[in-house]
GROMACS .gro file of C-alpha atoms in nm:
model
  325
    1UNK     CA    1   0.259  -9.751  -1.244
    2UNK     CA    2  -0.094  -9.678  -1.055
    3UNK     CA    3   0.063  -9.611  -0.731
    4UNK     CA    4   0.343  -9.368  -0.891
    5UNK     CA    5   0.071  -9.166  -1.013
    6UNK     CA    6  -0.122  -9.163  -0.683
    7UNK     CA    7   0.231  -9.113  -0.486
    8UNK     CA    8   0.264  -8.760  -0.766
    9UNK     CA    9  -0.102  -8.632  -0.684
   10UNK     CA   10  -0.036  -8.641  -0.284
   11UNK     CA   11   0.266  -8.465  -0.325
   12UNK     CA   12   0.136  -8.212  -0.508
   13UNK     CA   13  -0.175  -8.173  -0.310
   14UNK     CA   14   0.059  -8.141  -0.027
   15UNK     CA   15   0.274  -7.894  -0.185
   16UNK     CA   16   0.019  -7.659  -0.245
   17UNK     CA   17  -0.122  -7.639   0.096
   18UNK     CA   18   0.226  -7.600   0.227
   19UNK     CA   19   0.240  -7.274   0.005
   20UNK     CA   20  -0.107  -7.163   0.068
   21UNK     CA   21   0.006  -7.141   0.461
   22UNK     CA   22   0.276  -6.907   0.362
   23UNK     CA   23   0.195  -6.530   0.288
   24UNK     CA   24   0.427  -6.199   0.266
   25UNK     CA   25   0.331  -5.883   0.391
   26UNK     CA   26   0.476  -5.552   0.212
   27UNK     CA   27   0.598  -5.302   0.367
   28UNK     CA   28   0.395  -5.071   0.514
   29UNK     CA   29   0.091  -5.298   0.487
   30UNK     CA   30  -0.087  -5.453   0.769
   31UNK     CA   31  -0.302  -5.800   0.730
   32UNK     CA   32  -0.569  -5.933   0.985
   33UNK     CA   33  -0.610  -6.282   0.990
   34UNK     CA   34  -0.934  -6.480   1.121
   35UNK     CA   35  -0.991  -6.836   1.191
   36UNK     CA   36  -1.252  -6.951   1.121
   37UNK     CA   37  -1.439  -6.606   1.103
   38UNK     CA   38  -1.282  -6.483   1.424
   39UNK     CA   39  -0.965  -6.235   1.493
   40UNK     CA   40  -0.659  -6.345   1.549
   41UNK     CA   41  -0.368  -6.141   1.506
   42UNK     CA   42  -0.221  -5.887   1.285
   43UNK     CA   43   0.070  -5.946   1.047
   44UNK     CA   44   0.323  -5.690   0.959
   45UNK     CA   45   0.578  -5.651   0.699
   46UNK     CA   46   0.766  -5.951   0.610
   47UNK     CA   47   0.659  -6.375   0.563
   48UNK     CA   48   0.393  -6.580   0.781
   49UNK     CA   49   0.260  -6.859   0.799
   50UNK     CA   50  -0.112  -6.958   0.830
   51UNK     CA   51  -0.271  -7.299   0.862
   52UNK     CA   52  -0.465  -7.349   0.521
   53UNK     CA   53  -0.846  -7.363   0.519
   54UNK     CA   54  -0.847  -7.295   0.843
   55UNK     CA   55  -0.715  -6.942   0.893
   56UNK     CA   56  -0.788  -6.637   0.623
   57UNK     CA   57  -0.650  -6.311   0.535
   58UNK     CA   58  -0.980  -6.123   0.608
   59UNK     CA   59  -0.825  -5.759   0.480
   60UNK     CA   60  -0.488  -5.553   0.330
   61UNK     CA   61  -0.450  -5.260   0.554
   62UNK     CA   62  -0.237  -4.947   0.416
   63UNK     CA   63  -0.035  -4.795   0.716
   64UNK     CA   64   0.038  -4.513   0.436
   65UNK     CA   65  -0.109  -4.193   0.478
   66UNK     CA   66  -0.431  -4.104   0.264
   67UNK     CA   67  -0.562  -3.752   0.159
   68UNK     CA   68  -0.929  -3.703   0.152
   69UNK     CA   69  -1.083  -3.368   0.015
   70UNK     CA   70  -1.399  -3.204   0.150
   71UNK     CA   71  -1.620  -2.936   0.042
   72UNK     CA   72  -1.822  -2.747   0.223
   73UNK     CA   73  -2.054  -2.501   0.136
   74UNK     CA   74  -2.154  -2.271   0.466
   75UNK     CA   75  -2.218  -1.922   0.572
   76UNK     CA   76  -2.011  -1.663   0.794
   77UNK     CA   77  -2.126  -1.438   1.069
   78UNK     CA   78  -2.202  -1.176   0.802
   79UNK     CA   79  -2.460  -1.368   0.618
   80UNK     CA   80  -2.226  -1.469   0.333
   81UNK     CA   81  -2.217  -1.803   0.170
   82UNK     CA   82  -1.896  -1.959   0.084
   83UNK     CA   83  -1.759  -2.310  -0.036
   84UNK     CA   84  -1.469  -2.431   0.215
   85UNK     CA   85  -1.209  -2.651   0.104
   86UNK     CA   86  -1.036  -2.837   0.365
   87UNK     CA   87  -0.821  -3.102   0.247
   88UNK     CA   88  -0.719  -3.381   0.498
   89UNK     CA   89  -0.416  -3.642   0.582
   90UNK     CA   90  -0.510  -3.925   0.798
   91UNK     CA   91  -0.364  -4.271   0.838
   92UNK     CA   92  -0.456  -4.593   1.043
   93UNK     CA   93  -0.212  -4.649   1.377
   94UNK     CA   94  -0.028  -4.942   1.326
   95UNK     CA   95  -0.096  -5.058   1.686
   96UNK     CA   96  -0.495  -5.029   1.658
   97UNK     CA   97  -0.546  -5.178   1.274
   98UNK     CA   98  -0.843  -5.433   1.404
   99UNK     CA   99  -0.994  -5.148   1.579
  100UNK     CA  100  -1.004  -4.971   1.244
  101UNK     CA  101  -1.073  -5.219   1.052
  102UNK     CA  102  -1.364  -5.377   1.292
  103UNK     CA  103  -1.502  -5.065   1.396
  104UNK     CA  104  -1.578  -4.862   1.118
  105UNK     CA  105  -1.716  -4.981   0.797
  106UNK     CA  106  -1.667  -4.660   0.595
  107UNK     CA  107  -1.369  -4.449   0.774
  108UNK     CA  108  -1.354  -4.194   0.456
  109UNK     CA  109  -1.702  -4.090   0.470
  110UNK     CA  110  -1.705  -4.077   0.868
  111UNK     CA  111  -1.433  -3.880   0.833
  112UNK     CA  112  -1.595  -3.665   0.537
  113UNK     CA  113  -1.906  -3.614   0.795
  114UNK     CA  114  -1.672  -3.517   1.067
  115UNK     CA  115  -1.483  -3.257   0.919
  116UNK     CA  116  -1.836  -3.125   0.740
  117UNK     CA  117  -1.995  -3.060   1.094
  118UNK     CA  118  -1.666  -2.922   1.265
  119UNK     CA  119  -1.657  -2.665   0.938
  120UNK     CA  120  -2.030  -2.567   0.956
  121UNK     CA  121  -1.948  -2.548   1.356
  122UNK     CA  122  -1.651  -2.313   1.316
  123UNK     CA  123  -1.686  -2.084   0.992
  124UNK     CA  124  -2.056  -1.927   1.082
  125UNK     CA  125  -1.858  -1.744   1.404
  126UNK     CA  126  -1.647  -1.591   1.199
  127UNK     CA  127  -1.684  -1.292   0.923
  128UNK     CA  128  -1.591  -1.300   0.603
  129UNK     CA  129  -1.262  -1.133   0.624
  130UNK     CA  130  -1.217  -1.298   0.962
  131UNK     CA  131  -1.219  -1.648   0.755
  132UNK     CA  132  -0.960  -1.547   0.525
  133UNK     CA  133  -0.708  -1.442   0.803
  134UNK     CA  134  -0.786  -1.712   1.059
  135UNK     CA  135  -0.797  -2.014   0.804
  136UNK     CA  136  -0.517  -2.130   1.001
  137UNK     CA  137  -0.626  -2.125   1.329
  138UNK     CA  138  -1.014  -2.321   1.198
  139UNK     CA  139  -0.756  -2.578   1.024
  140UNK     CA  140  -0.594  -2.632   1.354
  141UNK     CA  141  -0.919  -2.623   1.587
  142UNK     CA  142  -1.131  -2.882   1.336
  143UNK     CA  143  -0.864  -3.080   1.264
  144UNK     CA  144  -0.832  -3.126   1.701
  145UNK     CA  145  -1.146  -3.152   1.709
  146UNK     CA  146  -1.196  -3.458   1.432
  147UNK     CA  147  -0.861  -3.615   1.541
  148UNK     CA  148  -1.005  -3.657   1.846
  149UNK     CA  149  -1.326  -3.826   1.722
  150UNK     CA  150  -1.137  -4.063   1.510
  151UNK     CA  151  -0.833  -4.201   1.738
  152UNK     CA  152  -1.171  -4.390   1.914
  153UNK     CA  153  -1.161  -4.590   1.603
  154UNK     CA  154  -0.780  -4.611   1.536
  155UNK     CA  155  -0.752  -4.320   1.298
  156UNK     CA  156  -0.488  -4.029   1.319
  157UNK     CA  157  -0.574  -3.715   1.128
  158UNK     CA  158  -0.196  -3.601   1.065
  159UNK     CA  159  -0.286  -3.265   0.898
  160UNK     CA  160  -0.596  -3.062   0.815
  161UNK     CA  161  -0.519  -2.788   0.538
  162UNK     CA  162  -0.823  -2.495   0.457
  163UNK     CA  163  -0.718  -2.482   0.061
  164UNK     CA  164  -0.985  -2.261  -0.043
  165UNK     CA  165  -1.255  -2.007   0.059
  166UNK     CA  166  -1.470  -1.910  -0.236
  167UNK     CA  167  -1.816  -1.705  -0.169
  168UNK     CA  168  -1.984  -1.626  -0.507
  169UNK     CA  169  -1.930  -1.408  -0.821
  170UNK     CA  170  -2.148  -1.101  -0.655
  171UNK     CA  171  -1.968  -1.112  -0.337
  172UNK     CA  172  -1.615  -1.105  -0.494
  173UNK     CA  173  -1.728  -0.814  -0.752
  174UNK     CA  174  -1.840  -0.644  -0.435
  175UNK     CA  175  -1.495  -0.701  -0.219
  176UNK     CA  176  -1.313  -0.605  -0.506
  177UNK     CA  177  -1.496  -0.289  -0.567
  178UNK     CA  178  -1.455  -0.191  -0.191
  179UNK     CA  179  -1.056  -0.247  -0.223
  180UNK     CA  180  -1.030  -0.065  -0.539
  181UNK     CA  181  -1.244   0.262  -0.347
  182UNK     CA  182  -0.987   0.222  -0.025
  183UNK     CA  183  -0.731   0.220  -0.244
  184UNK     CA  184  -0.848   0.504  -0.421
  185UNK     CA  185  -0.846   0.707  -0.160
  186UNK     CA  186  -0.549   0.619  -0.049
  187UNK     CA  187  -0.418   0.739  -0.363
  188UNK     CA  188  -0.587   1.042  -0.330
  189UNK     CA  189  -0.444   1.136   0.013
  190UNK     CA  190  -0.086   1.082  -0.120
  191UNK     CA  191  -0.150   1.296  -0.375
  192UNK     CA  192  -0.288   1.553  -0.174
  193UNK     CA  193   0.007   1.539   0.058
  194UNK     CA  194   0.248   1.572  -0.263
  195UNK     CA  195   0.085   1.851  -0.396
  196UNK     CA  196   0.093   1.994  -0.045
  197UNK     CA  197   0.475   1.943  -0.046
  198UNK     CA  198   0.498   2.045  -0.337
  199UNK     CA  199   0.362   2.393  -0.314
  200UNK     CA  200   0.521   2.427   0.047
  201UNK     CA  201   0.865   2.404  -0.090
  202UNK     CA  202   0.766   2.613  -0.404
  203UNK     CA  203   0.607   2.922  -0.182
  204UNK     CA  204   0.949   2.845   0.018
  205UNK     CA  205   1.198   2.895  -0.319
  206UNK     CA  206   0.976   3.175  -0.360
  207UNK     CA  207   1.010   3.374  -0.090
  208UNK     CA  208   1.363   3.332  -0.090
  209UNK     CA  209   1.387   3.412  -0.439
  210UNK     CA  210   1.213   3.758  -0.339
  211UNK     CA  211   1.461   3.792  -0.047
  212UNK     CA  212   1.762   3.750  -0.303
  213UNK     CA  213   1.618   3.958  -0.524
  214UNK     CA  214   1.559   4.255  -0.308
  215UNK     CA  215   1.913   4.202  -0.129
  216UNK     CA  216   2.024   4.233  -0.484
  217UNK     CA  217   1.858   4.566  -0.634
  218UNK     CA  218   1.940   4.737  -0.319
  219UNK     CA  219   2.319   4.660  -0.383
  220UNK     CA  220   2.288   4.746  -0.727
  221UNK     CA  221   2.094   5.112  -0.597
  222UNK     CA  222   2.346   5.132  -0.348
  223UNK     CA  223   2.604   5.083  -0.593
  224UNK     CA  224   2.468   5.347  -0.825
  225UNK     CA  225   2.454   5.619  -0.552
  226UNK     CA  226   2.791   5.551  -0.492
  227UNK     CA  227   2.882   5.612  -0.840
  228UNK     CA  228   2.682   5.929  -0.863
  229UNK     CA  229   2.879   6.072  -0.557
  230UNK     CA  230   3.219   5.969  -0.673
  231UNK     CA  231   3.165   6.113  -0.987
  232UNK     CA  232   3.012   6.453  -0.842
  233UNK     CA  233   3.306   6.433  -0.667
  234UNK     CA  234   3.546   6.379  -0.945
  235UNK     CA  235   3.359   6.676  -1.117
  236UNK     CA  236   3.376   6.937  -0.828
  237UNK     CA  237   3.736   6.833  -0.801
  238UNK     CA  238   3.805   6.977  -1.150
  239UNK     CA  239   3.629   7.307  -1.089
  240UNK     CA  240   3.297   7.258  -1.217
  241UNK     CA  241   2.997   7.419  -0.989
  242UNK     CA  242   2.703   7.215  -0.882
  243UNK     CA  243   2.475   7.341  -1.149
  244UNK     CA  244   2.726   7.187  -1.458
  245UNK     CA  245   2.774   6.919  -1.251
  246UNK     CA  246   2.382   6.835  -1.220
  247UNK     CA  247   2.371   6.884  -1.575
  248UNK     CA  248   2.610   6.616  -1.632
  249UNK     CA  249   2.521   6.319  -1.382
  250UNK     CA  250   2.163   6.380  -1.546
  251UNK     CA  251   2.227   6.372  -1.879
  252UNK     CA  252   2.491   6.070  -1.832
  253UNK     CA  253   2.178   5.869  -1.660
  254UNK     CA  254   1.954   6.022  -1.974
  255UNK     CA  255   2.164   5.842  -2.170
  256UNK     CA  256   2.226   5.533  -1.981
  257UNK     CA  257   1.822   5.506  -2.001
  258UNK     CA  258   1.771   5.570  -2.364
  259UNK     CA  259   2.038   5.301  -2.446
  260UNK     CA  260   1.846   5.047  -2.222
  261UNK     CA  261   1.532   5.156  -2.387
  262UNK     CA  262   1.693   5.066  -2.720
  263UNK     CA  263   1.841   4.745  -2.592
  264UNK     CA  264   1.551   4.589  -2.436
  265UNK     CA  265   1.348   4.320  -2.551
  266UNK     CA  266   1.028   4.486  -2.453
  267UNK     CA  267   1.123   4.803  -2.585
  268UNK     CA  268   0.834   5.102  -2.685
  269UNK     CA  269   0.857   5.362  -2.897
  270UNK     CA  270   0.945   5.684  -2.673
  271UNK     CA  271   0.894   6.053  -2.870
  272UNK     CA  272   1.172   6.269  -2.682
  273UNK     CA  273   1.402   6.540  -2.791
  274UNK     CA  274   1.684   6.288  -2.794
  275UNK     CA  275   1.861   6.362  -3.124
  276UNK     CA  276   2.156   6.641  -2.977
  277UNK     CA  277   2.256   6.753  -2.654
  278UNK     CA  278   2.090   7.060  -2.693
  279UNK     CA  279   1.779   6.797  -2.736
  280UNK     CA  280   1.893   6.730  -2.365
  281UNK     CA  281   1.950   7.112  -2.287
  282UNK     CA  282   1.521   7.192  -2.333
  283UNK     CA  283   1.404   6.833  -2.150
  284UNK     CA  284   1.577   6.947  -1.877
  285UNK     CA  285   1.499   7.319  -1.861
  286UNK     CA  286   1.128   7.207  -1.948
  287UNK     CA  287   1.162   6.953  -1.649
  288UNK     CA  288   1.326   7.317  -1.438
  289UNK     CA  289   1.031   7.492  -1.534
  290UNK     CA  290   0.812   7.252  -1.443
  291UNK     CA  291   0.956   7.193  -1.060
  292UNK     CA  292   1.004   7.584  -1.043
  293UNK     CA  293   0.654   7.629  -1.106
  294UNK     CA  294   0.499   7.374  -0.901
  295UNK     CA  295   0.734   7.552  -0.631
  296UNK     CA  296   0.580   7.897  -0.713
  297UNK     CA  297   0.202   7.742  -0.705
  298UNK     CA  298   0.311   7.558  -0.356
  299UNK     CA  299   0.406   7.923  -0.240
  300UNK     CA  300   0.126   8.109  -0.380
  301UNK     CA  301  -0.106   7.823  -0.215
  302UNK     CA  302   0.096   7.890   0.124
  303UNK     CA  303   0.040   8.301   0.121
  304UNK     CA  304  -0.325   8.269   0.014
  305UNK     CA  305  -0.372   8.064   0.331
  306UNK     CA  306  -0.200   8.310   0.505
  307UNK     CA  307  -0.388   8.569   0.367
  308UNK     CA  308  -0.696   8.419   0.467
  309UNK     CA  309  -0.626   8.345   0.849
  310UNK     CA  310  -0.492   8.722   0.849
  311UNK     CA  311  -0.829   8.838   0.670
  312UNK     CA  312  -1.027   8.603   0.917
  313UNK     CA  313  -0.847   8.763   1.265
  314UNK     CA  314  -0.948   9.084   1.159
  315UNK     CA  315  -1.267   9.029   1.076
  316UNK     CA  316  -1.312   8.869   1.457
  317UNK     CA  317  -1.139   9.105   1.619
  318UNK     CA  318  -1.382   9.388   1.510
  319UNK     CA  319  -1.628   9.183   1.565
  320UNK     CA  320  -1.539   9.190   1.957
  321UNK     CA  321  -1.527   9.529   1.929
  322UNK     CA  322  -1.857   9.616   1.821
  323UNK     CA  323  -1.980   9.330   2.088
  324UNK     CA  324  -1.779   9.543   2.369
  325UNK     CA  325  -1.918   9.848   2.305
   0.00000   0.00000   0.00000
């Protein structure tokens, strides 16, 4: 019974250290093994075998990639401070994991001081606005410049990404006040140039309003002196003489006018002798007079000069004479 007992602990002591010498390695994992303290080989993805209490698993490597996020707070070449986001992929090569793992005891924060001195390196040659439209290109150079610096210890920076450039409150009230003005006066110049348009094609319409309008009222005068000679014409052609037939192309326009007078909008009162033809008969013999006299007065005006140079030769010519003698 003793010995069955005995027989049952040896099997199971030898059972377990058969399974502690096997070990599976997920994929995408890497596992360094040691014996006894020193490297021996890495294990990838799938089931090994170790020799128990003599070889270890000394670390669990992720092959994965891992993000780290910096921030950096820096100046530019215009004396502004900012806070820099850069945000980070790296990953350890699967061919140098003891390198990684041997070499560096803290790969995040090298990596953190890396990128932190490549940042304060790059952004203080660069403006403000320069920073915002080059972000880019500093991604690219710091992210050479730290990939370089960590492939020594195994490391590959995959991507470097500048997620944010934030300078403070008084600088951004300040930008946005300077946008808003430029802006402004971009405004304003479109305006300007609309109004300009504007009154361009309005002096245009216009002056070609004024052209229409003049092409039209000397039609419409042309027109009416047509009218007046057809109709003197009609009248002389039924024996009338040129005095009746004055009398009647004026008092037809008299009466053309007063009924335009009456008709209009922006009519006055007008006292004339409008109430009977005869009304008609003393305006015009008053408007006779009137040219008949200013005829006479032209005349008169015309002899008394004449008068006047006469009186003048005589008085020179006797003059002469009295110098002769």
């Amino acid at each position: 019974m003793g010995g069955f007992i005995t027989l049952g602990i040896i099997l199971v002591i030898f059972l377990w250290i058969f399974l502690s010498g096997l070990y599976v390695v997920p994929q995408q994992r890497a596992y360094i093994i040691e014996r006894f303290g020193k490297f021996l080989k890495v294990s990838g993805a799938g089931i090994h075998v170790k020799i128990p209490l003599v070889d270890r698993i000394a670390t669990r490597t992720s092959l994965r990639v891992n993000q780290l996020m910096v921030k950096v707070e820096t100046k530019t070449l215009d004396n502004v401070f900012v806070t820099v986001v850069v945000s980070t992929q790296f990953r350890v090569e699967a061919a140098n994991v003891a390198k990684a793992y041997y070499e560096l005891q803290d790969p995040a924060g090298q990596l953190r001081s890396y990128m932190e001195d490549a940042l304060r390196s790059a952004i203080p040659m660069l403006t403000l606005d320069d920073a915002f439209a080059r972000k880019d290109d500093v991604a690219s150079d710091v992210q050479a410049t730290v990939g370089a610096e960590m492939a020594r210890f195994g490391f590959t920076v995959v991507k470097t990404l500048i997620t944010s450039i934030d300078p403070s409150s008084q600088v951004k009230a300040a930008m946005d006040s300077i946008n808003a003005a430029q802006r402004e006066k971009e405004a304003t110049r479109e305006r300007a140039e609309a109004n300009r348009i504007a009154i361009e094609t309005q002096a245009a319409a216009e002056a070609e309003r004024t052209r229409l309008q003049g092409e039209g009222q000397a039609n419409y005068r042309r027109e009416i002196a047509n009218g007046i000679v057809d109709q003197i014409k009609s009248l002389q052609a039924v024996g009338m003489d040129i005095d009746e037939v004055n009398n009647v192309v004026l008092f037809n326009q008299y009466l053309d006018v007063m009924r335009s007078l009456s008709e209009s909008d922006n009519a006055k009162t007008v006292v004339l002798p409008a109430s009977t033809p005869g009304g008609y008969g003393e305006l015009f013999s008053q408007m006779t007079s009137a040219m008949v006299t200013a005829e006479d007065s032209k005349g008169t005006a015309t002899l008394s000069q004449a008068a006047r140079k006469r009186t003048g030769s005589g008085t020179r010519s006797a003059a002469d004479k009295s110098a002769g003698k």
